Short mmCIF file of C-alpha atoms and ligand atoms in Angstrom, two decimals:
data_model
loop_
_atom_site.label_atom_id
_atom_site.label_comp_id
_atom_site.label_asym_id
_atom_site.label_seq_id
_atom_site.Cartn_x
_atom_site.Cartn_y
_atom_site.Cartn_z
CA MET W 1 -16.01 38.36 -54.13
CA PRO W 2 -16.48 34.65 -53.42
CA LYS W 3 -15.90 33.74 -49.80
CA PRO W 4 -12.98 31.32 -49.42
CA PHE W 5 -14.29 27.88 -48.53
CA ALA W 6 -14.48 27.10 -44.77
CA SER W 7 -11.00 27.74 -43.23
CA SER W 8 -9.08 27.03 -46.45
CA ALA W 9 -7.74 30.60 -46.58
CA ASP W 10 -6.65 30.58 -42.93
CA THR W 11 -2.98 29.77 -43.46
CA SER W 12 -1.17 31.87 -40.85
CA PRO W 13 0.29 29.81 -38.02
CA LYS W 14 -1.05 30.34 -34.51
CA SER W 15 1.11 30.78 -31.44
CA GLU W 16 0.89 27.96 -28.91
CA THR W 17 0.77 28.28 -25.13
CA LEU W 18 1.53 25.42 -22.77
CA GLU W 19 -0.07 26.13 -19.42
CA VAL W 20 0.56 24.19 -16.20
CA LEU W 21 -2.89 24.15 -14.58
CA ALA W 22 -1.85 22.31 -11.42
CA ASP W 23 1.00 20.00 -10.45
CA GLY W 24 1.14 17.53 -13.36
CA VAL W 25 -1.81 18.95 -15.32
CA TYR W 26 -1.10 20.57 -18.69
CA ALA W 27 -3.03 22.26 -21.48
CA LEU W 28 -1.79 23.44 -24.83
CA THR W 29 -3.94 26.13 -26.41
CA SER W 30 -3.30 27.90 -29.69
CA GLU W 31 -5.44 30.95 -30.41
CA GLY W 32 -8.60 29.08 -31.34
CA ASP W 33 -7.04 25.98 -32.91
CA PRO W 34 -8.03 22.67 -31.24
CA ASN W 35 -6.72 22.35 -27.67
CA VAL W 36 -5.00 19.32 -26.14
CA GLY W 37 -4.12 18.34 -22.58
CA ALA W 38 -2.21 15.90 -20.40
CA VAL W 39 -2.39 14.65 -16.80
CA GLU W 40 0.45 12.95 -14.95
CA GLY W 41 -0.08 9.79 -12.99
CA GLU W 42 2.69 8.51 -10.68
CA ASP W 43 4.48 6.77 -13.51
CA PHE W 44 2.41 7.38 -16.60
CA LEU W 45 0.59 10.08 -18.57
CA VAL W 46 -2.99 10.43 -19.68
CA CYS W 47 -3.24 12.58 -22.82
CA PHE W 48 -6.46 14.18 -23.98
CA ASP W 49 -6.94 14.57 -27.73
CA ALA W 50 -4.36 13.99 -30.41
CA ARG W 51 -4.41 16.80 -33.02
CA ALA W 52 -4.83 16.26 -36.75
CA THR W 53 -1.60 14.48 -37.67
CA PRO W 54 1.26 12.64 -35.96
CA ALA W 55 3.62 15.45 -37.04
CA SER W 56 1.42 18.03 -35.31
CA ALA W 57 1.03 15.78 -32.26
CA ARG W 58 4.83 15.49 -31.99
CA ASP W 59 5.10 19.29 -31.67
CA TRP W 60 2.81 19.09 -28.64
CA LEU W 61 4.67 16.11 -27.20
CA ASP W 62 8.00 17.95 -27.61
CA ALA W 63 6.62 20.82 -25.51
CA LEU W 64 5.22 18.37 -22.95
CA ARG W 65 8.56 16.54 -22.73
CA GLU W 66 10.12 19.66 -21.23
CA HIS W 67 7.97 18.94 -18.17
CA THR W 68 7.76 15.16 -17.97
CA ASP W 69 9.23 12.09 -19.66
CA LYS W 70 6.61 9.63 -18.39
CA PRO W 71 5.19 7.31 -21.05
CA VAL W 72 1.67 7.82 -22.37
CA LYS W 73 -0.45 5.02 -20.97
CA TYR W 74 -3.83 6.39 -22.03
CA LEU W 75 -4.66 8.56 -24.98
CA VAL W 76 -8.27 9.71 -24.58
CA LEU W 77 -10.12 11.11 -27.57
CA SER W 78 -12.88 13.58 -26.74
CA HIS W 79 -14.68 12.68 -29.98
CA TYR W 80 -14.15 11.31 -33.45
CA HIS W 81 -13.34 14.46 -35.45
CA ALA W 82 -10.21 14.13 -37.56
CA VAL W 83 -8.47 17.18 -36.11
CA ARG W 84 -8.71 15.53 -32.67
CA ALA W 85 -8.02 11.94 -33.60
CA LEU W 86 -5.68 11.35 -36.51
CA GLY W 87 -2.44 12.29 -34.73
CA ALA W 88 -2.90 9.41 -32.27
CA SER W 89 -0.03 7.19 -33.44
CA ALA W 90 2.58 9.74 -32.26
CA PHE W 91 1.64 9.11 -28.61
CA GLU W 92 2.59 5.40 -28.69
CA ALA W 93 -0.10 4.99 -26.03
CA SER W 94 -0.77 1.62 -24.39
CA GLU W 95 -4.50 2.33 -24.59
CA VAL W 96 -6.51 4.54 -26.94
CA VAL W 97 -9.75 5.34 -25.11
CA MET W 98 -13.03 6.69 -26.46
CA HIS W 99 -16.71 6.61 -25.68
CA VAL W 100 -18.48 3.67 -27.26
CA ASP W 101 -20.61 5.98 -29.43
CA THR W 102 -17.44 7.55 -30.78
CA LEU W 103 -16.30 4.14 -31.97
CA GLY W 104 -19.62 3.92 -33.83
CA LEU W 105 -18.91 7.25 -35.51
CA VAL W 106 -15.38 6.26 -36.53
CA ARG W 107 -16.82 3.13 -38.16
CA GLU W 108 -19.73 4.89 -39.77
CA ARG W 109 -18.14 8.13 -41.02
CA GLY W 110 -14.48 8.37 -40.02
CA GLU W 111 -13.19 8.20 -43.60
CA GLN W 112 -15.60 10.83 -44.87
CA ASP W 113 -14.87 13.12 -41.95
CA TRP W 114 -11.13 12.86 -42.60
CA ALA W 115 -11.60 14.01 -46.21
CA SER W 116 -14.05 16.72 -45.17
CA GLU W 117 -11.90 18.20 -42.40
CA PHE W 118 -8.75 18.07 -44.52
CA ALA W 119 -10.44 20.24 -47.14
CA ARG W 120 -12.03 22.56 -44.60
CA MET W 121 -8.93 23.17 -42.43
CA PRO W 122 -5.81 22.24 -44.40
CA ARG W 123 -3.48 24.27 -42.15
CA LEU W 124 -4.13 21.92 -39.23
CA PHE W 125 -2.92 18.91 -41.21
CA LYS W 126 0.84 19.25 -40.87
CA GLU W 127 2.50 16.53 -42.95
CA PRO W 128 -0.77 14.77 -43.75
CA GLU W 129 1.15 11.81 -45.19
CA SER W 130 2.25 11.01 -41.61
CA ILE W 131 -1.32 9.83 -40.79
CA PRO W 132 -1.27 6.02 -40.81
CA GLY W 133 -5.07 5.65 -41.07
CA LEU W 134 -8.15 6.06 -38.91
CA THR W 135 -7.67 5.92 -35.14
CA TRP W 136 -9.28 2.87 -33.53
CA PRO W 137 -9.73 2.46 -29.77
CA THR W 138 -8.26 -0.31 -27.65
CA LEU W 139 -10.68 0.57 -24.83
CA CYS W 140 -14.22 1.97 -24.95
CA PHE W 141 -16.33 3.19 -22.06
CA ASP W 142 -20.03 3.80 -21.56
CA GLY W 143 -21.23 5.96 -18.66
CA THR W 144 -18.06 6.84 -16.78
CA MET W 145 -14.58 5.39 -16.38
CA SER W 146 -12.13 6.10 -13.53
CA ILE W 147 -8.36 5.94 -13.74
CA SER W 148 -6.39 5.92 -10.49
CA LEU W 149 -3.42 8.23 -10.93
CA GLY W 150 -1.42 6.67 -8.08
CA GLY W 151 0.36 8.26 -5.09
CA ASP W 152 -1.72 11.11 -3.72
CA ARG W 153 -2.82 12.21 -7.17
CA GLY W 154 -6.39 10.99 -6.83
CA ASP W 155 -8.57 9.76 -9.66
CA LEU W 156 -9.21 10.95 -13.15
CA VAL W 157 -12.76 10.49 -14.42
CA LEU W 158 -13.87 10.15 -18.02
CA GLY W 159 -17.54 10.81 -18.59
CA HIS W 160 -20.26 11.30 -21.16
CA ALA W 161 -22.64 14.08 -20.17
CA GLY W 162 -25.14 13.42 -22.95
CA ARG W 163 -25.24 14.00 -26.68
CA GLY W 164 -23.99 17.37 -27.82
CA HIS W 165 -21.27 18.35 -30.27
CA THR W 166 -21.47 14.72 -31.45
CA ARG W 167 -23.24 11.74 -29.97
CA GLY W 168 -20.09 10.42 -28.26
CA ASP W 169 -18.36 13.37 -26.59
CA ALA W 170 -16.16 12.43 -23.63
CA TYR W 171 -15.01 14.87 -20.99
CA LEU W 172 -12.05 14.46 -18.65
CA TRP W 173 -12.59 15.52 -15.05
CA LEU W 174 -10.18 15.81 -12.13
CA PRO W 175 -12.54 15.89 -9.13
CA ASP W 176 -9.88 16.75 -6.53
CA ARG W 177 -8.55 19.66 -8.52
CA LYS W 178 -11.85 20.62 -10.14
CA ILE W 179 -10.27 20.81 -13.58
CA LEU W 180 -12.46 19.96 -16.57
CA PHE W 181 -11.37 19.19 -20.13
CA ALA W 182 -14.63 19.52 -22.04
CA GLY W 183 -13.61 18.91 -25.65
CA ASP W 184 -15.85 20.68 -28.15
CA LEU W 185 -18.87 20.59 -25.81
CA VAL W 186 -17.75 23.99 -24.52
CA GLU W 187 -15.79 26.60 -26.45
CA SER W 188 -13.99 29.56 -24.97
CA GLU W 189 -14.54 32.46 -27.31
CA ALA W 190 -14.54 30.30 -30.42
CA ALA W 191 -17.57 29.61 -32.59
CA LEU W 192 -19.38 26.30 -32.21
CA TYR W 193 -19.26 23.68 -34.92
CA THR W 194 -22.61 21.89 -34.79
CA GLY W 195 -22.63 19.95 -38.06
CA ASP W 196 -22.64 16.65 -36.16
CA ALA W 197 -24.63 17.93 -33.21
CA TYR W 198 -27.83 17.21 -31.35
CA HIS W 199 -28.68 20.83 -30.64
CA ARG W 200 -31.48 20.50 -28.11
CA GLU W 201 -29.84 17.70 -26.15
CA TRP W 202 -26.61 19.70 -26.06
CA LEU W 203 -28.35 22.23 -23.78
CA GLY W 204 -29.05 19.51 -21.21
CA THR W 205 -25.50 18.21 -21.59
CA LEU W 206 -24.19 21.66 -20.70
CA GLU W 207 -26.34 21.59 -17.55
CA ASN W 208 -24.74 18.28 -16.60
CA LEU W 209 -21.28 19.77 -17.06
CA GLU W 210 -22.24 22.75 -14.92
CA LEU W 211 -23.11 20.38 -12.08
CA LEU W 212 -19.43 19.43 -11.85
CA GLU W 213 -18.71 22.97 -10.57
CA ALA W 214 -15.34 23.15 -12.28
CA GLU W 215 -12.83 25.79 -11.22
CA VAL W 216 -10.71 25.46 -14.37
CA LEU W 217 -12.07 24.67 -17.82
CA VAL W 218 -10.21 23.70 -20.96
CA GLY W 219 -12.67 23.91 -23.84
CA GLY W 220 -12.22 22.50 -27.31
CA ARG W 221 -10.85 25.75 -28.64
CA GLY W 222 -9.77 29.03 -27.07
CA ALA W 223 -7.97 30.04 -23.89
CA VAL W 224 -8.02 28.15 -20.61
CA VAL W 225 -10.73 29.54 -18.32
CA HIS W 226 -9.87 30.07 -14.65
CA GLY W 227 -12.32 30.59 -11.78
CA ARG W 228 -15.89 29.41 -11.21
CA GLU W 229 -17.48 32.60 -12.52
CA ASN W 230 -15.49 32.50 -15.72
CA VAL W 231 -16.25 28.80 -16.20
CA THR W 232 -19.95 29.60 -15.83
CA ALA W 233 -19.53 32.46 -18.30
CA ALA W 234 -17.89 30.17 -20.90
CA ILE W 235 -20.70 27.63 -20.55
CA THR W 236 -23.25 30.44 -20.76
CA GLN W 237 -21.64 31.77 -23.95
CA THR W 238 -21.74 28.29 -25.46
CA ARG W 239 -25.42 28.01 -24.51
CA GLY W 240 -26.04 31.49 -25.93
CA PHE W 241 -24.64 30.45 -29.31
CA LEU W 242 -26.87 27.37 -29.34
CA LEU W 243 -29.97 29.30 -28.31
CA GLY W 244 -29.33 32.07 -30.83
CA LEU W 245 -28.75 29.59 -33.63
CA THR W 246 -31.69 27.33 -32.86
CA GLY W 247 -34.08 30.20 -32.16
CA ALA W 248 -33.31 31.97 -35.44
CA VAL W 249 -33.42 28.83 -37.58
CA ALA W 250 -36.56 27.46 -35.91
CA SER W 251 -38.52 30.68 -36.40
CA VAL W 252 -37.84 30.63 -40.16
CA HIS W 253 -38.61 26.90 -40.34
CA GLU W 254 -41.92 27.38 -38.51
CA ALA W 255 -42.88 30.30 -40.74
CA GLY W 256 -42.37 28.15 -43.83
CA GLY W 257 -39.26 29.99 -45.01
CA ASP W 258 -36.33 28.35 -46.74
CA ILE W 259 -32.90 27.45 -45.45
CA ARG W 260 -31.25 30.51 -46.99
CA ASP W 261 -33.57 32.73 -44.97
CA ALA W 262 -32.69 30.65 -41.92
CA PHE W 263 -28.98 31.15 -42.55
CA ASP W 264 -29.49 34.91 -42.88
CA ALA W 265 -31.53 35.01 -39.68
CA ALA W 266 -28.91 33.02 -37.77
CA HIS W 267 -26.14 35.22 -39.13
CA ARG W 268 -28.02 38.38 -38.08
CA GLU W 269 -28.65 36.93 -34.64
CA LEU W 270 -25.15 35.63 -33.91
CA GLU W 271 -22.76 37.86 -35.80
CA PRO W 272 -22.82 40.85 -33.41
CA THR W 273 -21.73 38.68 -30.48
CA TYR W 274 -19.82 35.81 -32.06
CA GLY W 275 -18.79 37.06 -35.50
CA LYS W 276 -15.21 37.88 -34.52
CA TRP W 277 -14.54 34.52 -32.94
CA PRO W 278 -12.43 31.91 -34.75
CA ILE W 279 -14.18 29.79 -37.38
CA PHE W 280 -17.52 31.65 -37.15
CA GLU W 281 -18.04 32.08 -40.92
CA HIS W 282 -16.57 28.64 -41.55
CA CYS W 283 -18.98 26.86 -39.20
CA LEU W 284 -22.25 28.69 -39.66
CA PRO W 285 -23.49 27.13 -42.94
CA PHE W 286 -22.84 23.60 -41.64
CA ASP W 287 -24.47 24.48 -38.32
CA VAL W 288 -27.60 25.87 -39.94
CA GLN W 289 -27.89 22.90 -42.30
CA ARG W 290 -27.67 20.41 -39.45
CA PHE W 291 -30.26 22.16 -37.29
CA TRP W 292 -32.54 22.56 -40.30
CA ASP W 293 -32.28 18.81 -40.84
CA GLU W 294 -33.03 18.25 -37.16
CA LEU W 295 -36.19 20.33 -37.46
CA ASP W 296 -37.10 18.19 -40.48
CA GLY W 297 -36.91 15.15 -38.21
CA VAL W 298 -33.47 13.83 -39.19
CA GLU W 299 -32.31 12.30 -35.90
CA HIS W 300 -28.70 11.49 -36.73
CA PRO W 301 -26.57 14.03 -38.59
CA GLU W 302 -26.10 13.29 -42.25
CA ILE W 303 -22.53 12.35 -43.11
CA TRP W 304 -20.39 15.27 -44.25
CA THR W 305 -18.29 14.63 -47.33
CA PRO W 306 -16.16 17.14 -49.29
CA GLU W 307 -18.90 17.17 -51.93
CA ARG W 308 -21.71 17.86 -49.47
CA ASP W 309 -19.56 20.52 -47.76
CA ARG W 310 -19.18 22.35 -51.06
CA GLU W 311 -22.88 22.10 -51.88
CA VAL W 312 -23.94 23.54 -48.54
CA TRP W 313 -21.25 26.22 -48.73
CA ALA W 314 -22.46 27.29 -52.18
CA LEU W 315 -26.08 27.24 -51.11
CA LEU W 316 -25.67 29.29 -47.94
CA GLN W 317 -22.39 31.10 -47.65
CA ASP W 318 -21.17 31.81 -51.18
CA ARG W 319 -24.15 32.83 -53.28
CA GLY W 320 -22.17 34.80 -55.84
ZN1 LIG R 1 -15.23 18.55 -33.05
#
């Protein structure tokens, strides 16, 4: 039996949960599909991530509008991936904000990523014809950027904790409320996609996120995590996936094996703990290929295209 490509056979809709994390702080999670969030300022909203299409983004905005009708002043994108970025036009935001390295990725590989993600995860692309094109920023930051929320709401901080899931991942941090939106740098019981990652640097990036001492964490996928211990556990699980993957692939690489052996080793290592989590089988071939390339000295991830996706899938996951 051939394995269905990536998440192409995952067509059943997920149920969505809008959670109020604190006064004026919202997260929408959906059983392992990409999460989104919003933070109220005195007279404006900051939204975090945009979903795959404007039609899908409007479903989230409809739910949010039951709580607040403030206009979206800032739409922040955690990173450049299509399922986070291409719904941006629905927000009618005054500013679209991203890390400067994410702008570089949009320029360099945004088109290819759009085609790749559409083929990998078609269910997430509700009314794909509603996408007007790539999402370009009106504002880029390097280091950190603070937004004053007004009244007694304190500041919202956007930061870049180092390279990880991509080279331009932004997190959103509410220091007064200790709430962290981490994008795909941390997952909560969902497999990691590392096809655009810098695996070894990601470990240091996770340490930087831990230093924030968050009490509430919204990861890229999976449920909201409440409480310091559970936040630490989610970061530890994310680190465990990275260490298991890199350890298994590196040992085969060092022993002079081939990438298929590395995939089998990584699967053996990770499957018992992570195999039931969303997108595990989908992600693993792309993850192994990227880390294999890294071990071969390829600094920046090769660009994923639908053609390359299929080649790697056939090589590693669907050997007939
Ligand atoms: Zn991503």
